[in-house]
Short mmCIF file of C-alpha atoms and ligand atoms in Angstrom, two decimals:
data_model
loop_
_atom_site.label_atom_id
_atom_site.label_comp_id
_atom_site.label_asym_id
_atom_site.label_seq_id
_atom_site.Cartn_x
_atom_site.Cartn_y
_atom_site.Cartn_z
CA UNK A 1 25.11 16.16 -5.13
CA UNK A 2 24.23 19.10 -2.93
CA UNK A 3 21.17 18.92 -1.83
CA UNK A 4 19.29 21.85 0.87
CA UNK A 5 15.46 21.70 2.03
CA UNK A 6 13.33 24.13 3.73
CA UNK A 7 10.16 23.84 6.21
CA UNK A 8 7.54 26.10 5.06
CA UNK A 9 4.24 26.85 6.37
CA UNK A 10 1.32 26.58 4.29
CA UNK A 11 -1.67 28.97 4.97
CA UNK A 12 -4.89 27.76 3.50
CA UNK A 13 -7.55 30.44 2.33
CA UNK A 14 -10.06 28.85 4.43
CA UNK A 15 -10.38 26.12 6.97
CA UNK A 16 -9.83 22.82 5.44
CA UNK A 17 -12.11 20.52 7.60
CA UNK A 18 -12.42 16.94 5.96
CA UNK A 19 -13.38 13.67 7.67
CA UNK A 20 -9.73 13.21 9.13
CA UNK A 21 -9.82 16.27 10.95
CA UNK A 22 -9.25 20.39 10.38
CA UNK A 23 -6.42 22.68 9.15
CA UNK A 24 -5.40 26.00 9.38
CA UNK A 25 -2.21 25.49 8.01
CA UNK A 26 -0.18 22.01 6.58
CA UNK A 27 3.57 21.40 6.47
CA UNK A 28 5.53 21.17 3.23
CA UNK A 29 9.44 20.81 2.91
CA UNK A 30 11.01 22.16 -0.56
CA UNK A 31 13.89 20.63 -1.36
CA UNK A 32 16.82 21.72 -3.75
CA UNK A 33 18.86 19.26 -5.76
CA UNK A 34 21.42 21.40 -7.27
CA UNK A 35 18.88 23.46 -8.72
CA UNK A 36 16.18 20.78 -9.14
CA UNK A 37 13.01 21.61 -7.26
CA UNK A 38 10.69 19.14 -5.52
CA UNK A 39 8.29 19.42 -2.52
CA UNK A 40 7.11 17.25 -0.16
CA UNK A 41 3.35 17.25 1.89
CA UNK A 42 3.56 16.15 5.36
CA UNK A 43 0.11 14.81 5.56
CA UNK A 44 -0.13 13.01 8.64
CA UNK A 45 -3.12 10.86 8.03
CA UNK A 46 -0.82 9.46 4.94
CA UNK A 47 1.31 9.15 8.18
CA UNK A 48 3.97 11.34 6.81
CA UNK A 49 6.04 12.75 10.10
CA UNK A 50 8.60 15.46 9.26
CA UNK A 51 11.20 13.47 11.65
CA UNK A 52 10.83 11.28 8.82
CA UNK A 53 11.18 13.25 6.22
CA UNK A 54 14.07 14.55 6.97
CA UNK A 55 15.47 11.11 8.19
CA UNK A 56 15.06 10.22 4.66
CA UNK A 57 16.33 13.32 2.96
CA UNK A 58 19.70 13.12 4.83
CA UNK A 59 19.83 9.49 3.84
CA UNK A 60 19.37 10.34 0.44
CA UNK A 61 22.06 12.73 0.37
CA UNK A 62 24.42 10.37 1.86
CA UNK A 63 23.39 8.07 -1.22
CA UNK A 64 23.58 10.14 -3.65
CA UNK A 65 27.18 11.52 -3.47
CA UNK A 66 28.83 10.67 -6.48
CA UNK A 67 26.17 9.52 -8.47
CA UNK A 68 26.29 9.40 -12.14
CA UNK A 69 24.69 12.15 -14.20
CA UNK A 70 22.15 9.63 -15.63
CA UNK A 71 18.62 9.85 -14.45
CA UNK A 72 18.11 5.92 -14.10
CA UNK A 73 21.26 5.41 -12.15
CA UNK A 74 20.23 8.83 -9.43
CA UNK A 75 16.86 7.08 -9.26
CA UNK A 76 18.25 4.01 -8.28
CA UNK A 77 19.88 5.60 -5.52
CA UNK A 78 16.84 6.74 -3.76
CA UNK A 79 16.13 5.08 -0.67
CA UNK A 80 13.41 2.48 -0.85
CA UNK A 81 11.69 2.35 2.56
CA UNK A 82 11.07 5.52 4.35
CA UNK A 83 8.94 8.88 3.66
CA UNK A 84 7.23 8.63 0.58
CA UNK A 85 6.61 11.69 -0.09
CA UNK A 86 10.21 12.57 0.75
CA UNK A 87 11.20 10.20 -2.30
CA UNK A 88 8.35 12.16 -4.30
CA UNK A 89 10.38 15.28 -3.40
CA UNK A 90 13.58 14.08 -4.96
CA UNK A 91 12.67 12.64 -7.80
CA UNK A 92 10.63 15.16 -8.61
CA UNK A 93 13.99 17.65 -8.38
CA UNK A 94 15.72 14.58 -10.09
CA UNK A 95 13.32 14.81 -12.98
CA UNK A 96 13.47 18.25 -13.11
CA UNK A 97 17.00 18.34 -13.51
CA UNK A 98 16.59 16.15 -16.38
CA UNK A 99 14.25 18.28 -17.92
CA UNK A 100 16.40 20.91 -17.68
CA UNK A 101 19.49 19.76 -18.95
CA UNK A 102 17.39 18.23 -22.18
CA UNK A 103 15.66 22.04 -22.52
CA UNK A 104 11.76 20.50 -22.60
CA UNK A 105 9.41 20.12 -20.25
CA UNK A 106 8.37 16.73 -18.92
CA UNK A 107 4.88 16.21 -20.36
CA UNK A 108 6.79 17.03 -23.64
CA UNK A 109 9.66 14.02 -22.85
CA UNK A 110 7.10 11.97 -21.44
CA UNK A 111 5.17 12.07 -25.09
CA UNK A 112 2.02 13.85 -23.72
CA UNK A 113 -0.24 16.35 -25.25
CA UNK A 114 -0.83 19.16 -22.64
CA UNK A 115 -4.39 19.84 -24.17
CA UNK A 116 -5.42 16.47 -23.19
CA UNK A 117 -5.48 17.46 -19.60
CA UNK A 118 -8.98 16.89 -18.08
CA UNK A 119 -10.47 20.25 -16.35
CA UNK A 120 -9.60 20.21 -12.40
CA UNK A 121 -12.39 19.88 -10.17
CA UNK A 122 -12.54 22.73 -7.10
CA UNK A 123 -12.22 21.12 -3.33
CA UNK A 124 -15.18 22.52 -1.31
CA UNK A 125 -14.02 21.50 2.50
CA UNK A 126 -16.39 20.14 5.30
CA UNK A 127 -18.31 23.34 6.86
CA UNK A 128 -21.84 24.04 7.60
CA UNK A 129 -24.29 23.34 4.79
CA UNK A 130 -24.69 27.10 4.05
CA UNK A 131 -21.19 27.99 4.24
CA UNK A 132 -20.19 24.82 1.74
CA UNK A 133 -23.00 26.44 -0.43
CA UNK A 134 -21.41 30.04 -0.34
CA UNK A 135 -17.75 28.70 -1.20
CA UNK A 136 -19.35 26.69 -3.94
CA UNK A 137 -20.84 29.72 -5.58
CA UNK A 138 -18.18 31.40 -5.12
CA UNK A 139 -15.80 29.12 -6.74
CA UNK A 140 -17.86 29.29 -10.29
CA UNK A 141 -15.49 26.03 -11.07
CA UNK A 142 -17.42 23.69 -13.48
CA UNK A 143 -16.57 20.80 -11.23
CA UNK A 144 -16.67 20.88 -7.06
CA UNK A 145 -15.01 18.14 -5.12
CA UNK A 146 -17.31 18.27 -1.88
CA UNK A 147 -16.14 17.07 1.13
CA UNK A 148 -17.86 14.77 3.25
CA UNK A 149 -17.66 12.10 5.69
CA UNK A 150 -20.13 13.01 8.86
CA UNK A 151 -23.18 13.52 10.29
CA UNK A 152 -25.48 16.17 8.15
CA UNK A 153 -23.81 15.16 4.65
CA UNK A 154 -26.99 15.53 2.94
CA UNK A 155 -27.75 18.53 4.12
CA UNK A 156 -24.54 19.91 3.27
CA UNK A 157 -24.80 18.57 -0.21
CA UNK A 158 -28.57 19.41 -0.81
CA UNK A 159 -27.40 22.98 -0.28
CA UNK A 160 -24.72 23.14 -2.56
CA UNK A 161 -26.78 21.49 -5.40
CA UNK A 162 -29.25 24.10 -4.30
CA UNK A 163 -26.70 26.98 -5.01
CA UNK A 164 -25.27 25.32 -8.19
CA UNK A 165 -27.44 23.72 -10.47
CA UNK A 166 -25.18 23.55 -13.06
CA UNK A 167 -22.03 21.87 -10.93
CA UNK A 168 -20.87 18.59 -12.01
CA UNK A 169 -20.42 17.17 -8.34
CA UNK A 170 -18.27 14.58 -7.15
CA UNK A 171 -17.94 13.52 -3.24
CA UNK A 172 -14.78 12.53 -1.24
CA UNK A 173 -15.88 11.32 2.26
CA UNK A 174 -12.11 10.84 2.98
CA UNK A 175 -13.34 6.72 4.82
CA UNK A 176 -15.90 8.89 7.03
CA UNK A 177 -19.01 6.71 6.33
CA UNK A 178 -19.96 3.47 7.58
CA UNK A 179 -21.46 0.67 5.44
CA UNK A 180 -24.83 1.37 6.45
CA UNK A 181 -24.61 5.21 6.16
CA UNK A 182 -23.44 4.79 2.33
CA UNK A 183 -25.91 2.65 1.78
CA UNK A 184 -28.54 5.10 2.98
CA UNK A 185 -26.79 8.20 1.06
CA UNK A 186 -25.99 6.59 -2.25
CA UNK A 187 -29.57 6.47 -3.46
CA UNK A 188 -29.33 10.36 -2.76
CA UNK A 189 -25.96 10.98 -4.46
CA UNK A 190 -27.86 9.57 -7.42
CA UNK A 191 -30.95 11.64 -7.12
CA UNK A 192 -28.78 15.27 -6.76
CA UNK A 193 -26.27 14.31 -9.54
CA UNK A 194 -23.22 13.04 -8.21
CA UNK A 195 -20.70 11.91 -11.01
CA UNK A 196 -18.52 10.56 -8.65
CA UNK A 197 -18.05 9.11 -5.02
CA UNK A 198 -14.33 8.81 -3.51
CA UNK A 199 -13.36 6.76 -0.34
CA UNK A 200 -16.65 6.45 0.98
CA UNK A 201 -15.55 3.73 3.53
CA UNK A 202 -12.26 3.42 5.46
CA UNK A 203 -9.41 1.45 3.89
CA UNK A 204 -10.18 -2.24 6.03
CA UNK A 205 -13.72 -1.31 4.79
CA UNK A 206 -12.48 -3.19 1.58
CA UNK A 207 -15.09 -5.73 1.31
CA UNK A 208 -18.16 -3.74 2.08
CA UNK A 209 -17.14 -1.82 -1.31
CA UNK A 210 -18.53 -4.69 -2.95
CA UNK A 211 -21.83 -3.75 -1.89
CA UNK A 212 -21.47 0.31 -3.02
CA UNK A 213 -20.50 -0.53 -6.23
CA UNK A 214 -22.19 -1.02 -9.56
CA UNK A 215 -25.18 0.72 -8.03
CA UNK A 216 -25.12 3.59 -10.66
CA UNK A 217 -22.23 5.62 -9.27
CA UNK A 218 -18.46 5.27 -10.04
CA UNK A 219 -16.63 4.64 -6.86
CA UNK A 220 -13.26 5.53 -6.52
CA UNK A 221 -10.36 4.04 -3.77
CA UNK A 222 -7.67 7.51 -2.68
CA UNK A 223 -6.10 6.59 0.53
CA UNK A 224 -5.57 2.73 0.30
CA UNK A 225 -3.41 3.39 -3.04
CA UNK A 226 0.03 3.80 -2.48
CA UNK A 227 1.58 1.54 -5.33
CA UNK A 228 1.00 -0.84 -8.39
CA UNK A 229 -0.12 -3.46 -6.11
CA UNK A 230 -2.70 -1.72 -4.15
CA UNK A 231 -4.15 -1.05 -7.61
CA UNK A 232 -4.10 -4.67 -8.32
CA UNK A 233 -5.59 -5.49 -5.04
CA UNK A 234 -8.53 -2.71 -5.23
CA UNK A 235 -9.21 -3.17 -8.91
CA UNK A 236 -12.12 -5.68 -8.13
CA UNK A 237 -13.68 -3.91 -5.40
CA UNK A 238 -13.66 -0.20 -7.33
CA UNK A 239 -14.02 1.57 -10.99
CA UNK A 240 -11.02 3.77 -10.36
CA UNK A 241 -8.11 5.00 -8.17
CA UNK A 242 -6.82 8.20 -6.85
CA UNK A 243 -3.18 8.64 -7.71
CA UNK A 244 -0.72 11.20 -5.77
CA UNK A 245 2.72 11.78 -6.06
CA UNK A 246 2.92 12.16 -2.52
CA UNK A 247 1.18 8.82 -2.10
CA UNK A 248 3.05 6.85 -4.67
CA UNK A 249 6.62 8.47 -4.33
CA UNK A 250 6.70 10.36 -7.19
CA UNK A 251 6.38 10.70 -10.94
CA UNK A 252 7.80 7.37 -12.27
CA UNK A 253 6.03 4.96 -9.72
CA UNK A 254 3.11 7.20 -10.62
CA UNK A 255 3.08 6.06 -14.19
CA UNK A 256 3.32 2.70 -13.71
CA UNK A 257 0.12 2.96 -11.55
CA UNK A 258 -1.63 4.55 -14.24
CA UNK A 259 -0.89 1.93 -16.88
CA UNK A 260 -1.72 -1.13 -14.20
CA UNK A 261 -5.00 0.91 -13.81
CA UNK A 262 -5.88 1.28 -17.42
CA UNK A 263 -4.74 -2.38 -17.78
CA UNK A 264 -7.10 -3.57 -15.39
CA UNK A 265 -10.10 -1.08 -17.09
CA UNK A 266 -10.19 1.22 -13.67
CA UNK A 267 -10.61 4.83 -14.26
CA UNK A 268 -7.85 7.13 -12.74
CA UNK A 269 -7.72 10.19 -11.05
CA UNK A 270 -4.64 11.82 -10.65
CA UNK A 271 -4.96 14.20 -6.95
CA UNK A 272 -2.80 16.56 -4.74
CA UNK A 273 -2.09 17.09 -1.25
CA UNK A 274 -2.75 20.67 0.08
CA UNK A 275 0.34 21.13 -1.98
CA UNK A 276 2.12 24.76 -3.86
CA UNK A 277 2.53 24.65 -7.47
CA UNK A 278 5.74 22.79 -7.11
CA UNK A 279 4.68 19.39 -6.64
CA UNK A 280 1.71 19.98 -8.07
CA UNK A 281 3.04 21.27 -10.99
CA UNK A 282 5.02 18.01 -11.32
CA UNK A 283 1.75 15.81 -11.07
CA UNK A 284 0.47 18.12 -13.94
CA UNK A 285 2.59 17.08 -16.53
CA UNK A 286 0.85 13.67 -15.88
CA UNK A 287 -2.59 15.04 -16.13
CA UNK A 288 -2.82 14.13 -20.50
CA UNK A 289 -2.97 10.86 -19.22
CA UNK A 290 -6.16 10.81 -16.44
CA UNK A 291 -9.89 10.59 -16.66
CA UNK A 292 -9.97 13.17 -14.06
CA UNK A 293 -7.86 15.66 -12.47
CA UNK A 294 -8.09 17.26 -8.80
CA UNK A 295 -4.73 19.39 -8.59
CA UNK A 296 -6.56 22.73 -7.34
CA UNK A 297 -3.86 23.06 -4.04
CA UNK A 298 -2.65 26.05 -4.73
CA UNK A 299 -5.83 27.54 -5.53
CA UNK A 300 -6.44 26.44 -1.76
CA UNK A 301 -3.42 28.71 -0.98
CA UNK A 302 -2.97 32.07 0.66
CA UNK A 303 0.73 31.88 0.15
CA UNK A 304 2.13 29.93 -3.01
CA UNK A 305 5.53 30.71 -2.84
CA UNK A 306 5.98 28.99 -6.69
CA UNK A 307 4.88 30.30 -10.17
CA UNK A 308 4.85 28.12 -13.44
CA UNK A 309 1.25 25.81 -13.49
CA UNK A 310 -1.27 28.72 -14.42
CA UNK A 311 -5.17 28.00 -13.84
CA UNK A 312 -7.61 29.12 -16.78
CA UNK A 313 -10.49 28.84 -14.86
CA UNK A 314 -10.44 24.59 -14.21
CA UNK A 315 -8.49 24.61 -17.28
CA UNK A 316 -4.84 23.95 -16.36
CA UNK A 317 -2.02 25.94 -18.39
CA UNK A 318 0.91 22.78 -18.11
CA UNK A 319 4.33 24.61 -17.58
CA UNK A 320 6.06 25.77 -21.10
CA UNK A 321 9.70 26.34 -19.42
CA UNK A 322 12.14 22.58 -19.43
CA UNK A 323 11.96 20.36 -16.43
CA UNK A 324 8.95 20.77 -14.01
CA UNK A 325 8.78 23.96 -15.42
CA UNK A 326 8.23 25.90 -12.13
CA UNK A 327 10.09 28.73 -10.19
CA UNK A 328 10.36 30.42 -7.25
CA UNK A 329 8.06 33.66 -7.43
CA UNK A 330 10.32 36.73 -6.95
MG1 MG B 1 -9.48 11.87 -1.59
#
């Protein structure tokens, strides 16, 4: 199968500062599978390296010469170790091929009903307390994503609650806080109307998340959960995950997460990277089936190179065209 990718530079509209550090700009790598699309985030605190992205896109072409036209057998040609969100990339232009060539798009194939998608919340990065206030009021999204994960977070979220009394809120410290720091701040969360706290502790912070939850706030693992069993082995110590394509390799691993999830009575999230419309618009077609949705990257964006997932406000417009459904702009 030929098979060409592309480095591109994302340019965010504003500094994206969260507890793992600050961007200007992220990496993403487009890839084209004879005509399928897929895109993958190199995130490097997901310790995605584009050496290794690469390393496992050439691997995959190797791999896939020859294959069958069915969508089981390509699938099963994909690598198994290697860049994750490299394998999100391909099978995302895998299943968009398939899409395609069965003229519907794949929340339609995959049984879903697009009006079931929950509204996407709005990512308000780390800044000073009065700038997180401005972008929040600017935003007039129903629900803000703050995020957090340093010193002065109450500050930072007493002034956005200040600017929007009406906001559902929901905080991601990205791991930033230390057991005895989200001790202290929970009580707080609770008393300015938090609906939702994500990755409050690091990742080997598992056991302290014993002591965070039940206290009145849904607490939600993102970074630890990369496949079915990290959902299994998080279940007890959360009430739901974050799933990512770019985390779990793409759309079919995805899906399995979600059903272990809802299995074992977690909530689920389903997130993005600092992503384009392209991959996001492939976790989209997913969304009928989460609690909650964060897939605002492109609205992040300066430069979206990729039409197809429109944004009604937080309501999100699922792609109408076959496959993923999304395009280059021209
Ligand atoms: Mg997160």
């Amino acid at each position: 199968m030929r098979l060409d990718w592309q480095t591109y530079t994302l340019e965010l509209a504003h500094p994206f500062r969260i507890a793992h550090g600050t961007s200007l700009t992220r990496t993403a790598v487009f890839v084209n599978l004879e005509g399928g699309l897929g895109e993958a985030a190199v995130v490097d605190y997901h310790g995605e390296r584009l050496e290794a992205v690469t390393a496992y896109l050439e691997a995959a072409r190797d791999r896939l010469e020859g294959a069958p036209a069915s969508l089981q057998e390509r699938l099963a040609r994909l690598p198994a170790g290697g860049s994750r969100a490299a394998r999100a990339a391909l099978e995302m232009a895998l299943f968009d091929l398939w899409g395609r060539a069965l003229g519907a798009p794949l929340w339609r194939l995959f049984g879903l009903d697009p009006d079931r998608a929950p509204p996407t919340s709005f990512t308000v990065a780390m800044g000073e307390p009065e700038e997180m206030a401005g972008l929040a009021r600017a935003a007039k999204m129903p629900v803000l994503k703050l995020k957090l994960g340093s010193e002065g977070d109450l500050e930072r979220l007493e002034a956005v609650r200040a600017a929007r009394p009406d906001a559902r809120i929901r905080v991601d410290a990205n791991g930033g806080w230390t057991p005895e720091a989200a001790r202290r701040l929970l009580p707080e969360l609770t008393r300015l109307g938090v609906k939702l706290l994500e990755q409050p502790l690091p990742p080997e912070d598992r056991a302290a998340y014993a002591g965070l939850k039940g206290r009145g706030l849904p607490l939600f693992a993102d970074e630890p959960i990369k496949t079915v069993r990290d959902v299994v082995d998080w279940a007890p110590y959360v009430d739901g995950v974050v799933i990512k394509l770019a985390k779990s390799g793409g759309l079919a691993p995805a899906r399995a997460m979600i059903a272990t999830a809802r299995g074992l009575g977690l909530q689920v999230m389903l997130g993005c990277m600092v992503e384009t419309r392209l991959a996001v618009g492939a976790a989209a077609h997913l969304a009928p089936l989460a609690d909650h949705a964060d897939l605002d990257g492109p609205l992040l964006l300066k430069n979206d190179p990729f039409t197809g997932l429109d944004y009604d406000g937080a309501r999100l417009r699922l792609p109408a065209e076959p496959g993923l459904g999304i395009r280059p702009r021209t």
